[in-house]
Amino acid sequence: MKIAAIQMVSTPDAARNLARACELMAQAATAGAEAVALPEYFCLMGLQDRDKLAIAERDLTVAPDAAAPLQRALSKAARELGVWVLGGTLPIACEGDAAGQRVRNSVCVYAPDGQRAARYDKIHLFRFNNGREAYDEGQVLERGEQPVTVDLKARDGRVWRTGLSVCYDLRFPELFRAMSFTPGQPPCDLIAVPAAFTYTTGEAHWELLLRARAVENQAYVIAPAQGGRHENGRRTWGHSLIIDPWGQVLACLPEGEGVVMAELDAQRLAAVRSQLPALQHRLL
């Protein structure tokens, strides 16, 4: 199964970002991708955190008559391109929040027929302050509560069990263990980590943490990222990566917009797990 990680340098203009995301998804599909993954905040890198409240959408499974242009566009792209779409993140309104002061940062996954297959709400909310940069997602975001996995069915019939996470979640290995060891389910074959890592934290930890998650879970990792200097002045680290279960980097785009692709190899996955059966050796 060929997968594609899309790197963007999103702007404060949601319509422009959506159009560019659709162009890049089409580029990936034309190159043979069966699954395409967008970065965190693909739809908006606002001038301030609260800007995302203005484009927040109601969940279409709860409010099927809602306008929801972002959700509808991702569904349409999946259907017209015939690919799985892991839709980066977009702001979903919190049900019951009449004032509209908080949203969830949500990954929506669409099957090749355009139907939504899963939704994951980012659990761990980023906060960082080194005296020069300060971020606190909890000011606007409401955290999610449940780990989520989704089965991506390849055209050859092989099913790739995929764990969903977002950016700061990467620092919490227990989340990935919980996804991989759901009772009655096999371990995850693929882990998706859409992100908008800061340049400072990305330079220090991005690849290190992604490769660690791949190695300890013996799974492929796809990590589409924001990567460049944004119109709001923020600089994101980029380095969208696809990593194999042995921790080898298969593809990387350091900075700027674009697409990186790699093939998921079921035989490679099985070989790693057979030769070093660490997943079977868990004691705790």
PDB file of C-alpha atoms in Angstrom:
ATOM      1  CA  MET A   1       0.000   0.000   0.000  1.00  0.00           C
ATOM      2  CA  LYS A   2       1.511   3.296  -1.067  1.00  0.00           C
ATOM      3  CA  ILE A   3       0.983   6.165   1.372  1.00  0.00           C
ATOM      4  CA  ALA A   4       1.656   9.892   1.099  1.00  0.00           C
ATOM      5  CA  ALA A   5       2.436  12.510   3.730  1.00  0.00           C
ATOM      6  CA  ILE A   6       1.542  16.034   2.682  1.00  0.00           C
ATOM      7  CA  GLN A   7       3.537  18.970   4.014  1.00  0.00           C
ATOM      8  CA  MET A   8       2.017  22.449   4.043  1.00  0.00           C
ATOM      9  CA  VAL A   9       2.816  25.981   5.138  1.00  0.00           C
ATOM     10  CA  SER A  10      -0.739  26.966   5.987  1.00  0.00           C
ATOM     11  CA  THR A  11      -1.962  30.559   6.118  1.00  0.00           C
ATOM     12  CA  PRO A  12      -4.690  32.514   7.950  1.00  0.00           C
ATOM     13  CA  ASP A  13      -6.963  31.985   4.897  1.00  0.00           C
ATOM     14  CA  ALA A  14      -8.941  28.751   5.292  1.00  0.00           C
ATOM     15  CA  ALA A  15     -10.258  28.720   1.724  1.00  0.00           C
ATOM     16  CA  ARG A  16      -6.768  29.093   0.276  1.00  0.00           C
ATOM     17  CA  ASN A  17      -5.422  26.345   2.533  1.00  0.00           C
ATOM     18  CA  LEU A  18      -8.219  23.973   1.583  1.00  0.00           C
ATOM     19  CA  ALA A  19      -7.654  24.547  -2.113  1.00  0.00           C
ATOM     20  CA  ARG A  20      -3.942  23.890  -1.734  1.00  0.00           C
ATOM     21  CA  ALA A  21      -4.569  20.748   0.320  1.00  0.00           C
ATOM     22  CA  CYS A  22      -6.841  19.423  -2.406  1.00  0.00           C
ATOM     23  CA  GLU A  23      -4.186  20.108  -5.055  1.00  0.00           C
ATOM     24  CA  LEU A  24      -1.547  18.230  -3.061  1.00  0.00           C
ATOM     25  CA  MET A  25      -3.876  15.304  -2.370  1.00  0.00           C
ATOM     26  CA  ALA A  26      -4.605  15.039  -6.099  1.00  0.00           C
ATOM     27  CA  GLN A  27      -0.870  15.110  -6.814  1.00  0.00           C
ATOM     28  CA  ALA A  28      -0.323  12.245  -4.378  1.00  0.00           C
ATOM     29  CA  ALA A  29      -3.210  10.202  -5.797  1.00  0.00           C
ATOM     30  CA  THR A  30      -1.916  10.679  -9.342  1.00  0.00           C
ATOM     31  CA  ALA A  31       1.446   9.322  -8.177  1.00  0.00           C
ATOM     32  CA  GLY A  32      -0.255   6.169  -6.942  1.00  0.00           C
ATOM     33  CA  ALA A  33      -1.003   6.821  -3.274  1.00  0.00           C
ATOM     34  CA  GLU A  34      -3.848   4.803  -1.763  1.00  0.00           C
ATOM     35  CA  ALA A  35      -3.837   6.835   1.449  1.00  0.00           C
ATOM     36  CA  VAL A  36      -2.943  10.502   1.872  1.00  0.00           C
ATOM     37  CA  ALA A  37      -2.381  12.288   5.168  1.00  0.00           C
ATOM     38  CA  LEU A  38      -2.610  16.033   5.813  1.00  0.00           C
ATOM     39  CA  PRO A  39      -0.821  17.914   8.614  1.00  0.00           C
ATOM     40  CA  GLU A  40      -2.241  19.330  11.815  1.00  0.00           C
ATOM     41  CA  TYR A  41      -4.022  22.664  11.283  1.00  0.00           C
ATOM     42  CA  PHE A  42      -3.898  22.146   7.517  1.00  0.00           C
ATOM     43  CA  CYS A  43      -6.926  24.420   7.227  1.00  0.00           C
ATOM     44  CA  LEU A  44      -5.697  27.378   9.274  1.00  0.00           C
ATOM     45  CA  MET A  45      -2.613  28.811  10.888  1.00  0.00           C
ATOM     46  CA  GLY A  46      -4.295  31.899  12.286  1.00  0.00           C
ATOM     47  CA  LEU A  47      -2.895  35.182  13.473  1.00  0.00           C
ATOM     48  CA  GLN A  48      -3.990  34.180  16.972  1.00  0.00           C
ATOM     49  CA  ASP A  49      -5.193  30.960  18.589  1.00  0.00           C
ATOM     50  CA  ARG A  50      -8.809  32.080  18.797  1.00  0.00           C
ATOM     51  CA  ASP A  51      -9.054  32.454  15.005  1.00  0.00           C
ATOM     52  CA  LYS A  52      -9.878  28.748  14.751  1.00  0.00           C
ATOM     53  CA  LEU A  53     -13.154  29.381  16.581  1.00  0.00           C
ATOM     54  CA  ALA A  54     -14.469  31.308  13.563  1.00  0.00           C
ATOM     55  CA  ILE A  55     -14.117  28.305  11.226  1.00  0.00           C
ATOM     56  CA  ALA A  56     -15.183  25.613  13.681  1.00  0.00           C
ATOM     57  CA  GLU A  57     -17.639  23.108  12.223  1.00  0.00           C
ATOM     58  CA  ARG A  58     -20.286  20.908  13.778  1.00  0.00           C
ATOM     59  CA  ASP A  59     -19.650  17.205  13.386  1.00  0.00           C
ATOM     60  CA  LEU A  60     -21.630  16.091  10.344  1.00  0.00           C
ATOM     61  CA  THR A  61     -22.534  12.801  12.003  1.00  0.00           C
ATOM     62  CA  VAL A  62     -24.311  14.832  14.702  1.00  0.00           C
ATOM     63  CA  ALA A  63     -25.590  17.668  12.509  1.00  0.00           C
ATOM     64  CA  PRO A  64     -25.899  16.280   8.946  1.00  0.00           C
ATOM     65  CA  ASP A  65     -27.379  19.541   7.623  1.00  0.00           C
ATOM     66  CA  ALA A  66     -24.482  21.696   8.851  1.00  0.00           C
ATOM     67  CA  ALA A  67     -22.502  23.647   6.252  1.00  0.00           C
ATOM     68  CA  ALA A  68     -19.160  22.084   7.313  1.00  0.00           C
ATOM     69  CA  PRO A  69     -17.167  22.974   4.165  1.00  0.00           C
ATOM     70  CA  LEU A  70     -13.950  21.397   5.457  1.00  0.00           C
ATOM     71  CA  GLN A  71     -15.488  18.036   6.298  1.00  0.00           C
ATOM     72  CA  ARG A  72     -17.438  17.978   3.045  1.00  0.00           C
ATOM     73  CA  ALA A  73     -14.348  18.847   1.000  1.00  0.00           C
ATOM     74  CA  LEU A  74     -12.297  16.047   2.583  1.00  0.00           C
ATOM     75  CA  SER A  75     -15.101  13.575   1.959  1.00  0.00           C
ATOM     76  CA  LYS A  76     -15.383  14.710  -1.647  1.00  0.00           C
ATOM     77  CA  ALA A  77     -11.621  14.447  -2.189  1.00  0.00           C
ATOM     78  CA  ALA A  78     -11.565  10.886  -0.851  1.00  0.00           C
ATOM     79  CA  ARG A  79     -14.464   9.894  -3.099  1.00  0.00           C
ATOM     80  CA  GLU A  80     -13.262  11.597  -6.279  1.00  0.00           C
ATOM     81  CA  LEU A  81      -9.635  10.503  -5.882  1.00  0.00           C
ATOM     82  CA  GLY A  82     -10.535   7.026  -4.665  1.00  0.00           C
ATOM     83  CA  VAL A  83      -8.131   7.187  -1.706  1.00  0.00           C
ATOM     84  CA  TRP A  84      -8.161   7.108   2.058  1.00  0.00           C
ATOM     85  CA  VAL A  85      -7.872  10.642   3.443  1.00  0.00           C
ATOM     86  CA  LEU A  86      -6.431  11.193   6.904  1.00  0.00           C
ATOM     87  CA  GLY A  87      -7.597  14.756   7.189  1.00  0.00           C
ATOM     88  CA  GLY A  88      -4.903  16.389   9.267  1.00  0.00           C
ATOM     89  CA  THR A  89      -6.813  18.282  11.948  1.00  0.00           C
ATOM     90  CA  LEU A  90      -9.703  20.707  11.785  1.00  0.00           C
ATOM     91  CA  PRO A  91     -11.636  22.477  14.552  1.00  0.00           C
ATOM     92  CA  ILE A  92     -14.837  20.664  15.512  1.00  0.00           C
ATOM     93  CA  ALA A  93     -17.309  22.534  17.716  1.00  0.00           C
ATOM     94  CA  CYS A  94     -17.863  21.151  21.201  1.00  0.00           C
ATOM     95  CA  GLU A  95     -21.449  19.971  21.487  1.00  0.00           C
ATOM     96  CA  GLY A  96     -23.175  21.834  24.299  1.00  0.00           C
ATOM     97  CA  ASP A  97     -20.819  24.825  24.125  1.00  0.00           C
ATOM     98  CA  ALA A  98     -23.412  27.411  23.134  1.00  0.00           C
ATOM     99  CA  ALA A  99     -20.916  30.249  23.509  1.00  0.00           C
ATOM    100  CA  GLY A 100     -18.541  28.649  20.996  1.00  0.00           C
ATOM    101  CA  GLN A 101     -15.464  29.408  23.068  1.00  0.00           C
ATOM    102  CA  ARG A 102     -13.766  26.024  22.748  1.00  0.00           C
ATOM    103  CA  VAL A 103     -13.254  23.459  20.020  1.00  0.00           C
ATOM    104  CA  ARG A 104     -11.699  20.039  19.612  1.00  0.00           C
ATOM    105  CA  ASN A 105      -8.700  19.514  17.375  1.00  0.00           C
ATOM    106  CA  SER A 106      -9.940  16.564  15.349  1.00  0.00           C
ATOM    107  CA  VAL A 107      -8.591  14.088  12.810  1.00  0.00           C
ATOM    108  CA  CYS A 108     -11.338  12.929  10.447  1.00  0.00           C
ATOM    109  CA  VAL A 109     -10.585   9.868   8.317  1.00  0.00           C
ATOM    110  CA  TYR A 110     -12.500   9.242   5.084  1.00  0.00           C
ATOM    111  CA  ALA A 111     -12.708   6.003   3.125  1.00  0.00           C
ATOM    112  CA  PRO A 112     -12.361   5.923  -0.684  1.00  0.00           C
ATOM    113  CA  ASP A 113     -16.168   6.039  -0.998  1.00  0.00           C
ATOM    114  CA  GLY A 114     -16.221   9.361   0.876  1.00  0.00           C
ATOM    115  CA  GLN A 115     -17.747   7.957   4.064  1.00  0.00           C
ATOM    116  CA  ARG A 116     -16.188   9.004   7.335  1.00  0.00           C
ATOM    117  CA  ALA A 117     -14.463   6.017   8.916  1.00  0.00           C
ATOM    118  CA  ALA A 118     -13.136   7.551  12.144  1.00  0.00           C
ATOM    119  CA  ARG A 119     -12.693  10.694  14.192  1.00  0.00           C
ATOM    120  CA  TYR A 120      -9.972  11.236  16.777  1.00  0.00           C
ATOM    121  CA  ASP A 121      -9.821  14.258  19.071  1.00  0.00           C
ATOM    122  CA  LYS A 122      -6.338  15.282  20.221  1.00  0.00           C
ATOM    123  CA  ILE A 123      -5.913  14.153  23.820  1.00  0.00           C
ATOM    124  CA  HIS A 124      -2.725  15.897  24.940  1.00  0.00           C
ATOM    125  CA  LEU A 125      -2.729  19.694  24.621  1.00  0.00           C
ATOM    126  CA  PHE A 126       0.578  21.436  23.998  1.00  0.00           C
ATOM    127  CA  ARG A 127       1.969  24.044  26.374  1.00  0.00           C
ATOM    128  CA  PHE A 128       5.465  25.482  26.076  1.00  0.00           C
ATOM    129  CA  ASN A 129       7.248  28.599  27.331  1.00  0.00           C
ATOM    130  CA  ASN A 130      10.992  29.112  27.047  1.00  0.00           C
ATOM    131  CA  GLY A 131      10.875  32.852  27.676  1.00  0.00           C
ATOM    132  CA  ARG A 132      10.909  33.665  23.948  1.00  0.00           C
ATOM    133  CA  GLU A 133       8.062  31.489  22.657  1.00  0.00           C
ATOM    134  CA  ALA A 134       4.858  30.679  24.502  1.00  0.00           C
ATOM    135  CA  TYR A 135       1.991  28.380  23.492  1.00  0.00           C
ATOM    136  CA  ASP A 136      -0.998  27.044  25.400  1.00  0.00           C
ATOM    137  CA  GLU A 137      -3.522  25.065  23.358  1.00  0.00           C
ATOM    138  CA  GLY A 138      -5.721  24.580  26.407  1.00  0.00           C
ATOM    139  CA  GLN A 139      -6.825  28.213  26.149  1.00  0.00           C
ATOM    140  CA  VAL A 140      -9.009  27.342  23.148  1.00  0.00           C
ATOM    141  CA  LEU A 141      -9.013  23.560  22.776  1.00  0.00           C
ATOM    142  CA  GLU A 142     -10.947  20.973  24.724  1.00  0.00           C
ATOM    143  CA  ARG A 143      -9.030  17.737  24.963  1.00  0.00           C
ATOM    144  CA  GLY A 144     -10.249  14.430  23.624  1.00  0.00           C
ATOM    145  CA  GLU A 145     -10.682  11.378  25.793  1.00  0.00           C
ATOM    146  CA  GLN A 146     -10.356   8.153  23.822  1.00  0.00           C
ATOM    147  CA  PRO A 147      -7.625   6.506  21.725  1.00  0.00           C
ATOM    148  CA  VAL A 148      -8.884   5.714  18.229  1.00  0.00           C
ATOM    149  CA  THR A 149      -7.798   3.257  15.560  1.00  0.00           C
ATOM    150  CA  VAL A 150      -9.124   2.726  12.047  1.00  0.00           C
ATOM    151  CA  ASP A 151      -8.693  -0.097   9.542  1.00  0.00           C
ATOM    152  CA  LEU A 152      -7.400   1.096   6.175  1.00  0.00           C
ATOM    153  CA  LYS A 153      -8.205  -1.478   3.511  1.00  0.00           C
ATOM    154  CA  ALA A 154      -5.717  -1.502   0.638  1.00  0.00           C
ATOM    155  CA  ARG A 155      -6.704  -2.276  -2.935  1.00  0.00           C
ATOM    156  CA  ASP A 156      -5.067  -5.684  -2.603  1.00  0.00           C
ATOM    157  CA  GLY A 157      -7.411  -6.481   0.284  1.00  0.00           C
ATOM    158  CA  ARG A 158      -4.775  -6.178   3.035  1.00  0.00           C
ATOM    159  CA  VAL A 159      -6.037  -4.278   6.095  1.00  0.00           C
ATOM    160  CA  TRP A 160      -3.651  -1.892   7.848  1.00  0.00           C
ATOM    161  CA  ARG A 161      -4.736  -1.179  11.409  1.00  0.00           C
ATOM    162  CA  THR A 162      -3.887   2.468  11.964  1.00  0.00           C
ATOM    163  CA  GLY A 163      -3.543   4.380  15.224  1.00  0.00           C
ATOM    164  CA  LEU A 164      -4.478   8.060  15.186  1.00  0.00           C
ATOM    165  CA  SER A 165      -2.616  10.744  17.120  1.00  0.00           C
ATOM    166  CA  VAL A 166      -1.769  14.434  16.808  1.00  0.00           C
ATOM    167  CA  CYS A 167       1.501  16.311  17.344  1.00  0.00           C
ATOM    168  CA  TYR A 168       2.049  16.640  21.130  1.00  0.00           C
ATOM    169  CA  ASP A 169       0.527  13.174  21.623  1.00  0.00           C
ATOM    170  CA  LEU A 170       3.838  11.906  20.272  1.00  0.00           C
ATOM    171  CA  ARG A 171       5.462  12.506  23.666  1.00  0.00           C
ATOM    172  CA  PHE A 172       3.169  10.059  25.465  1.00  0.00           C
ATOM    173  CA  PRO A 173       4.117   6.462  24.588  1.00  0.00           C
ATOM    174  CA  GLU A 174       1.308   5.046  26.730  1.00  0.00           C
ATOM    175  CA  LEU A 175      -1.209   6.370  24.186  1.00  0.00           C
ATOM    176  CA  PHE A 176       0.371   4.280  21.432  1.00  0.00           C
ATOM    177  CA  ARG A 177       0.523   1.219  23.676  1.00  0.00           C
ATOM    178  CA  ALA A 178      -3.173   1.649  24.419  1.00  0.00           C
ATOM    179  CA  MET A 179      -3.957   1.799  20.694  1.00  0.00           C
ATOM    180  CA  SER A 180      -1.847  -1.223  19.856  1.00  0.00           C
ATOM    181  CA  PHE A 181      -3.073  -3.426  22.678  1.00  0.00           C
ATOM    182  CA  THR A 182      -6.830  -3.067  22.626  1.00  0.00           C
ATOM    183  CA  PRO A 183      -8.255  -6.389  23.870  1.00  0.00           C
ATOM    184  CA  GLY A 184      -9.222  -8.639  20.996  1.00  0.00           C
ATOM    185  CA  GLN A 185      -7.418  -6.510  18.403  1.00  0.00           C
ATOM    186  CA  PRO A 186      -4.021  -6.961  16.726  1.00  0.00           C
ATOM    187  CA  PRO A 187      -1.270  -4.346  17.184  1.00  0.00           C
ATOM    188  CA  CYS A 188      -1.263  -1.268  14.983  1.00  0.00           C
ATOM    189  CA  ASP A 189       0.536  -1.660  11.666  1.00  0.00           C
ATOM    190  CA  LEU A 190       0.653   2.080  11.001  1.00  0.00           C
ATOM    191  CA  ILE A 191       0.676   5.132  13.261  1.00  0.00           C
ATOM    192  CA  ALA A 192      -0.373   8.542  11.946  1.00  0.00           C
ATOM    193  CA  VAL A 193       1.022  11.691  13.568  1.00  0.00           C
ATOM    194  CA  PRO A 194      -0.149  14.884  11.806  1.00  0.00           C
ATOM    195  CA  ALA A 195       1.726  17.762  13.401  1.00  0.00           C
ATOM    196  CA  ALA A 196       2.666  21.416  13.529  1.00  0.00           C
ATOM    197  CA  PHE A 197       5.809  21.120  15.664  1.00  0.00           C
ATOM    198  CA  THR A 198       7.529  24.362  16.546  1.00  0.00           C
ATOM    199  CA  TYR A 199      10.958  24.802  15.000  1.00  0.00           C
ATOM    200  CA  THR A 200      12.540  24.772  18.472  1.00  0.00           C
ATOM    201  CA  THR A 201      10.996  21.525  19.698  1.00  0.00           C
ATOM    202  CA  GLY A 202      11.068  19.894  16.279  1.00  0.00           C
ATOM    203  CA  GLU A 203      14.778  20.415  15.807  1.00  0.00           C
ATOM    204  CA  ALA A 204      15.435  18.758  19.159  1.00  0.00           C
ATOM    205  CA  HIS A 205      12.898  15.945  19.330  1.00  0.00           C
ATOM    206  CA  TRP A 206      10.744  15.359  16.220  1.00  0.00           C
ATOM    207  CA  GLU A 207      12.628  12.603  14.401  1.00  0.00           C
ATOM    208  CA  LEU A 208      13.902  11.093  17.649  1.00  0.00           C
ATOM    209  CA  LEU A 209      10.385  10.598  19.020  1.00  0.00           C
ATOM    210  CA  LEU A 210       8.882   9.396  15.748  1.00  0.00           C
ATOM    211  CA  ARG A 211      11.550   6.763  15.250  1.00  0.00           C
ATOM    212  CA  ALA A 212      11.157   5.674  18.868  1.00  0.00           C
ATOM    213  CA  ARG A 213       7.398   5.205  18.424  1.00  0.00           C
ATOM    214  CA  ALA A 214       8.046   3.166  15.259  1.00  0.00           C
ATOM    215  CA  VAL A 215      10.648   0.946  16.932  1.00  0.00           C
ATOM    216  CA  GLU A 216       8.853   0.289  20.210  1.00  0.00           C
ATOM    217  CA  ASN A 217       5.531  -0.465  18.483  1.00  0.00           C
ATOM    218  CA  GLN A 218       7.116  -2.229  15.498  1.00  0.00           C
ATOM    219  CA  ALA A 219       4.866  -0.236  13.193  1.00  0.00           C
ATOM    220  CA  TYR A 220       5.148   2.092  10.237  1.00  0.00           C
ATOM    221  CA  VAL A 221       4.765   5.790  11.062  1.00  0.00           C
ATOM    222  CA  ILE A 222       3.437   8.520   8.791  1.00  0.00           C
ATOM    223  CA  ALA A 223       3.993  12.054  10.050  1.00  0.00           C
ATOM    224  CA  PRO A 224       2.722  14.867   7.791  1.00  0.00           C
ATOM    225  CA  ALA A 225       3.779  18.257   9.109  1.00  0.00           C
ATOM    226  CA  GLN A 226       3.578  21.987   8.783  1.00  0.00           C
ATOM    227  CA  GLY A 227       6.973  23.090   7.521  1.00  0.00           C
ATOM    228  CA  GLY A 228       8.106  26.650   7.027  1.00  0.00           C
ATOM    229  CA  ARG A 229       7.648  30.310   7.865  1.00  0.00           C
ATOM    230  CA  HIS A 230       3.954  31.143   8.200  1.00  0.00           C
ATOM    231  CA  GLU A 231       2.247  34.452   7.525  1.00  0.00           C
ATOM    232  CA  ASN A 232       1.554  34.785  11.254  1.00  0.00           C
ATOM    233  CA  GLY A 233       5.311  34.827  11.889  1.00  0.00           C
ATOM    234  CA  ARG A 234       5.482  31.349  13.350  1.00  0.00           C
ATOM    235  CA  ARG A 235       8.051  28.895  11.997  1.00  0.00           C
ATOM    236  CA  THR A 236       7.284  25.200  12.037  1.00  0.00           C
ATOM    237  CA  TRP A 237       9.846  22.415  11.812  1.00  0.00           C
ATOM    238  CA  GLY A 238       8.515  20.427   8.858  1.00  0.00           C
ATOM    239  CA  HIS A 239      10.492  17.253   8.091  1.00  0.00           C
ATOM    240  CA  SER A 240       7.421  15.233   7.165  1.00  0.00           C
ATOM    241  CA  LEU A 241       8.497  11.626   7.572  1.00  0.00           C
ATOM    242  CA  ILE A 242       7.528   8.070   6.755  1.00  0.00           C
ATOM    243  CA  ILE A 243       9.360   5.530   8.930  1.00  0.00           C
ATOM    244  CA  ASP A 244       9.440   1.731   8.813  1.00  0.00           C
ATOM    245  CA  PRO A 245       9.033  -0.659  11.791  1.00  0.00           C
ATOM    246  CA  TRP A 246      12.802  -0.918  12.236  1.00  0.00           C
ATOM    247  CA  GLY A 247      13.059   2.845  12.656  1.00  0.00           C
ATOM    248  CA  GLN A 248      14.481   3.534   9.205  1.00  0.00           C
ATOM    249  CA  VAL A 249      13.415   6.773   7.537  1.00  0.00           C
ATOM    250  CA  LEU A 250      11.882   5.929   4.172  1.00  0.00           C
ATOM    251  CA  ALA A 251      11.010   9.478   3.071  1.00  0.00           C
ATOM    252  CA  CYS A 252      11.495  13.019   4.344  1.00  0.00           C
ATOM    253  CA  LEU A 253      10.676  16.559   3.191  1.00  0.00           C
ATOM    254  CA  PRO A 254      12.705  19.022   5.282  1.00  0.00           C
ATOM    255  CA  GLU A 255      10.815  22.255   4.548  1.00  0.00           C
ATOM    256  CA  GLY A 256       8.224  23.815   2.265  1.00  0.00           C
ATOM    257  CA  GLU A 257       5.102  22.426   0.647  1.00  0.00           C
ATOM    258  CA  GLY A 258       5.114  19.052  -1.027  1.00  0.00           C
ATOM    259  CA  VAL A 259       4.433  15.336  -0.869  1.00  0.00           C
ATOM    260  CA  VAL A 260       6.559  12.423   0.327  1.00  0.00           C
ATOM    261  CA  MET A 261       5.588   8.828  -0.395  1.00  0.00           C
ATOM    262  CA  ALA A 262       6.563   5.316   0.584  1.00  0.00           C
ATOM    263  CA  GLU A 263       5.282   1.766   0.300  1.00  0.00           C
ATOM    264  CA  LEU A 264       3.924  -0.169   3.262  1.00  0.00           C
ATOM    265  CA  ASP A 265       5.398  -3.654   2.999  1.00  0.00           C
ATOM    266  CA  ALA A 266       3.512  -6.406   4.844  1.00  0.00           C
ATOM    267  CA  GLN A 267       6.456  -8.810   4.529  1.00  0.00           C
ATOM    268  CA  ARG A 268       8.825  -6.260   6.060  1.00  0.00           C
ATOM    269  CA  LEU A 269       6.422  -5.701   8.950  1.00  0.00           C
ATOM    270  CA  ALA A 270       6.078  -9.433   9.582  1.00  0.00           C
ATOM    271  CA  ALA A 271       9.837  -9.985   9.387  1.00  0.00           C
ATOM    272  CA  VAL A 272      10.619  -7.313  11.983  1.00  0.00           C
ATOM    273  CA  ARG A 273       8.024  -8.706  14.383  1.00  0.00           C
ATOM    274  CA  SER A 274       9.160 -12.283  13.833  1.00  0.00           C
ATOM    275  CA  GLN A 275      12.898 -11.691  14.164  1.00  0.00           C
ATOM    276  CA  LEU A 276      12.543  -9.529  17.284  1.00  0.00           C
ATOM    277  CA  PRO A 277       9.211 -10.493  18.908  1.00  0.00           C
ATOM    278  CA  ALA A 278       9.220  -7.635  21.403  1.00  0.00           C
ATOM    279  CA  LEU A 279       5.462  -7.140  21.185  1.00  0.00           C
ATOM    280  CA  GLN A 280       5.039 -10.691  22.519  1.00  0.00           C
ATOM    281  CA  HIS A 281       7.502 -10.096  25.351  1.00  0.00           C
ATOM    282  CA  ARG A 282       5.547  -7.365  27.121  1.00  0.00           C
ATOM    283  CA  LEU A 283       5.169  -8.071  30.843  1.00  0.00           C
ATOM    284  CA  LEU A 284       3.559  -4.939  32.272  1.00  0.00           C
TER     285      LEU A 284
END
